[in-house]
PDB file of C-alpha atoms in Angstrom:
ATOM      1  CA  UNK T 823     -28.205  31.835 -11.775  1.00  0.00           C
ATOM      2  CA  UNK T 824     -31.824  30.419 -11.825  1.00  0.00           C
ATOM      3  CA  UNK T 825     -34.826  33.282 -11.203  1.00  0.00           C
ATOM      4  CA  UNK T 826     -36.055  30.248  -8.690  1.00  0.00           C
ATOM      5  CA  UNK T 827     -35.208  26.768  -7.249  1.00  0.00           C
ATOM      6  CA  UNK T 828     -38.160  24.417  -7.238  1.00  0.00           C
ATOM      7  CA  UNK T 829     -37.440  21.427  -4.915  1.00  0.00           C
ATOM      8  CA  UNK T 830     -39.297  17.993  -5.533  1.00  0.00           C
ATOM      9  CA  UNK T 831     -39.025  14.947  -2.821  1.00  0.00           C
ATOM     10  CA  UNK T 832     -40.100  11.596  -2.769  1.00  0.00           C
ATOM     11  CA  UNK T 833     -39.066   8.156  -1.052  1.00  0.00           C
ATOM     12  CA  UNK T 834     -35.746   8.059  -2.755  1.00  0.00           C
ATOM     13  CA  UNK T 835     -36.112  11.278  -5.300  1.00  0.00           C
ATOM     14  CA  UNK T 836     -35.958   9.043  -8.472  1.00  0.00           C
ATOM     15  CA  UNK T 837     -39.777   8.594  -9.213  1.00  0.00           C
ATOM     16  CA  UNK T 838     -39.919  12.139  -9.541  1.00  0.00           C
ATOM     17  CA  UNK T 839     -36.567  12.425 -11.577  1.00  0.00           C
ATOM     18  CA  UNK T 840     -39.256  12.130 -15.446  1.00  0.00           C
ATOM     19  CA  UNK T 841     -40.978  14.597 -13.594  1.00  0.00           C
ATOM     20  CA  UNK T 842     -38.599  16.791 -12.977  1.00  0.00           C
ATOM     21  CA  UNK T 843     -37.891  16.331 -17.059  1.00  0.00           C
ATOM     22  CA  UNK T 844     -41.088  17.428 -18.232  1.00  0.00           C
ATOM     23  CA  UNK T 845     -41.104  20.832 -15.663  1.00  0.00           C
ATOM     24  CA  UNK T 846     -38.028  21.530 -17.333  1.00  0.00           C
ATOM     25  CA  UNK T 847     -39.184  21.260 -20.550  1.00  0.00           C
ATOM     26  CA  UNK T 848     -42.402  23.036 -19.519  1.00  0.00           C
ATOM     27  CA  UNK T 849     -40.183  25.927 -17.977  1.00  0.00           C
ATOM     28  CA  UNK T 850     -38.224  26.422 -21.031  1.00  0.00           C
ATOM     29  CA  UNK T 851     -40.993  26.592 -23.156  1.00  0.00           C
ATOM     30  CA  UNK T 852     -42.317  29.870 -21.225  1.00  0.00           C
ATOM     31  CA  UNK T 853     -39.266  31.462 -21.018  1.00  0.00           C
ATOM     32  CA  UNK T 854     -38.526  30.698 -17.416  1.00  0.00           C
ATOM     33  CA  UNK T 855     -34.832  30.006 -15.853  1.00  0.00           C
ATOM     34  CA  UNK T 856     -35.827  27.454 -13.315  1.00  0.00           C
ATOM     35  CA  UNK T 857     -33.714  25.293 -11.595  1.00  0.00           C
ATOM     36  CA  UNK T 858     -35.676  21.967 -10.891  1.00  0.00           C
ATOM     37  CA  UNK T 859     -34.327  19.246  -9.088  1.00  0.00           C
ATOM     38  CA  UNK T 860     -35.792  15.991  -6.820  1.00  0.00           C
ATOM     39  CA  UNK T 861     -34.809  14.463  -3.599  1.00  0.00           C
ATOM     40  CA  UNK T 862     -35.104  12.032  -0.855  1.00  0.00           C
ATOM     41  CA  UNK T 863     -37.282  13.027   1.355  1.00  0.00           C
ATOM     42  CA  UNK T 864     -34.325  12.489   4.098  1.00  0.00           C
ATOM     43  CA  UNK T 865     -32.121  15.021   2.521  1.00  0.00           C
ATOM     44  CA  UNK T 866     -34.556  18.331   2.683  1.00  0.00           C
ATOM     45  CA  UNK T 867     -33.128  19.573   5.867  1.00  0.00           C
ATOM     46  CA  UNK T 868     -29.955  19.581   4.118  1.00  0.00           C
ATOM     47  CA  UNK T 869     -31.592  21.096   0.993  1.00  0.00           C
ATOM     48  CA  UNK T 870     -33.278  23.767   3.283  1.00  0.00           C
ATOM     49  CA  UNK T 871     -29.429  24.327   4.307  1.00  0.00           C
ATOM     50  CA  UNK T 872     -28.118  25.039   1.212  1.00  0.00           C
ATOM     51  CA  UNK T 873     -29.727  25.154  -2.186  1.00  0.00           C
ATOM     52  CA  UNK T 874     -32.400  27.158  -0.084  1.00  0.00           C
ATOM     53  CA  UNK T 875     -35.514  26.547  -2.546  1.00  0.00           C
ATOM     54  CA  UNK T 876     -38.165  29.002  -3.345  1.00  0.00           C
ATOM     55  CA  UNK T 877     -40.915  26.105  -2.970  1.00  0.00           C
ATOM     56  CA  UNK T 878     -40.716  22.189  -1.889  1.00  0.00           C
ATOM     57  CA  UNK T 879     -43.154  19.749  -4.055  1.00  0.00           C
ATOM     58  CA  UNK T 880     -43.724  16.194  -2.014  1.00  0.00           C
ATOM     59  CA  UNK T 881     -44.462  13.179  -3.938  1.00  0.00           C
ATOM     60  CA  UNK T 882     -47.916  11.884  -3.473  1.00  0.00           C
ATOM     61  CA  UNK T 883     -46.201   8.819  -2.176  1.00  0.00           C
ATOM     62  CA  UNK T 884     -45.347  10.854   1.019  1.00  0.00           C
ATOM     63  CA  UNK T 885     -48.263  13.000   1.723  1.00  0.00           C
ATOM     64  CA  UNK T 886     -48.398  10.982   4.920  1.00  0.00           C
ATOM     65  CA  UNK T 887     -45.488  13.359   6.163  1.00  0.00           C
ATOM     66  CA  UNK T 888     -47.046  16.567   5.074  1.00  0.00           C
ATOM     67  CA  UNK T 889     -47.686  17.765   8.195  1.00  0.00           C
ATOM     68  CA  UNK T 890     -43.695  16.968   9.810  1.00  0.00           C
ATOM     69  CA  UNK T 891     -42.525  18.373   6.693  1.00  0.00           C
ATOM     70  CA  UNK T 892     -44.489  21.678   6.657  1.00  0.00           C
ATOM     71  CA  UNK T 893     -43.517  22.358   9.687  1.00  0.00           C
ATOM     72  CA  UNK T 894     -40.056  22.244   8.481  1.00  0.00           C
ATOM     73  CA  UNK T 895     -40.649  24.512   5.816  1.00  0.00           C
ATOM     74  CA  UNK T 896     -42.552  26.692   7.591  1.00  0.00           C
ATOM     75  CA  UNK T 897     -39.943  27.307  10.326  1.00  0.00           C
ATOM     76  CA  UNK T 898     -37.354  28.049   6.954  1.00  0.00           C
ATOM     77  CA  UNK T 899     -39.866  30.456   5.045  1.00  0.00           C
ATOM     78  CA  UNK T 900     -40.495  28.071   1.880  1.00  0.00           C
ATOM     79  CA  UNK T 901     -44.174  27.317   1.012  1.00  0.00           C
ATOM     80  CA  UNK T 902     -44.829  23.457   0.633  1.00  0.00           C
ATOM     81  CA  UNK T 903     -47.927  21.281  -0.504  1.00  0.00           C
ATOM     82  CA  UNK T 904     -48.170  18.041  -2.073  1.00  0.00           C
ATOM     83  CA  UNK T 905     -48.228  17.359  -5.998  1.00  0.00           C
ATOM     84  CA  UNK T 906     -52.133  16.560  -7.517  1.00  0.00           C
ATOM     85  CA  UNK T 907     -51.808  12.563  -7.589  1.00  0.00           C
ATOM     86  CA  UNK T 908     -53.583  12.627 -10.990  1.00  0.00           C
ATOM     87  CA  UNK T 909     -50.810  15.867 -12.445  1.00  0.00           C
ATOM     88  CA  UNK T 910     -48.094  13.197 -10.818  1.00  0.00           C
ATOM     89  CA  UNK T 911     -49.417   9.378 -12.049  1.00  0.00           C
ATOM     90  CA  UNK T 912     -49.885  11.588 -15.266  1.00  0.00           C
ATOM     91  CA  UNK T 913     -46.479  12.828 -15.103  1.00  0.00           C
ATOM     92  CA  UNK T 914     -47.807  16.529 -16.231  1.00  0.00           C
ATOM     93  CA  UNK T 915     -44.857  18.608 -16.028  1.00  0.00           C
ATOM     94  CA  UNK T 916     -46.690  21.985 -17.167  1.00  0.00           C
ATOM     95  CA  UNK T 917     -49.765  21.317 -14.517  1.00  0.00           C
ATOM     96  CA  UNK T 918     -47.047  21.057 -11.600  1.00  0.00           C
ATOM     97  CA  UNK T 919     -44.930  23.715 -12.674  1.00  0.00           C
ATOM     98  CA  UNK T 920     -47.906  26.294 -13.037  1.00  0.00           C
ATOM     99  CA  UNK T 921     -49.019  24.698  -9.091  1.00  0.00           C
ATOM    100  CA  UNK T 922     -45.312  25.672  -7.936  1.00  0.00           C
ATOM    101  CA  UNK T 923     -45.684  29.131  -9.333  1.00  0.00           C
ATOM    102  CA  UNK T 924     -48.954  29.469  -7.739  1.00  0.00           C
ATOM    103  CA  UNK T 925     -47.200  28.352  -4.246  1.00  0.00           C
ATOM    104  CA  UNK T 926     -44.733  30.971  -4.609  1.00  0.00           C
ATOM    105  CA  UNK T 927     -46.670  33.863  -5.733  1.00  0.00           C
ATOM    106  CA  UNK T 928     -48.847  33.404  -2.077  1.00  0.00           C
TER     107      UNK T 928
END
């Protein structure tokens, strides 16, 4: 079982999908047992259901529903805030993986 679920969303969850990738590969390099996976948007009340993350990552793309989504999150215990546009048009894996940790160690 993963030490932590890390929960990405975006319009459909697929521009995050090489994202996703390069966390992995970020997470494996320093010894960390991550599950990392990306979404819809639509499907994190589900997600809050039942995977349960330990932090939700939005897109860029949807920062314009920060403030309907944290409320979601806050209501379910799981810290939120939206991916650095330049870590995501860059696609930098390590960058976004160290911000999750950061959101989950507060």
């Amino acid at each position: 079982m993963a030490e932590k679920i890390i929960m990405l969303a975006c319009s459909a969850g697929m521009s995050t999908s090489l994202l996703v990738s390069k966390m992995q590969v970020a997470a494996k390099e320093n010894g960390k047992d991550y599950e990392i996976f990306a979404k819809s948007t639509a499907d994190i009340d589900q997600e809050f259901k039942t995977n349960t993350p330990d932090v939700l990552l939005l897109g860029p793309q949807v920062a314009y529903m920060r403030e309907t989504v944290q409320k979601k999150a806050d209501e379910a215990g799981i810290p939120m805030d939206v991916i650095n546009m330049a870590d995501y048009g860059m696609m930098n894996g390590a960058n976004v993986l160290k911000f999750a940790e950061e959101l989950m160690e507060r």
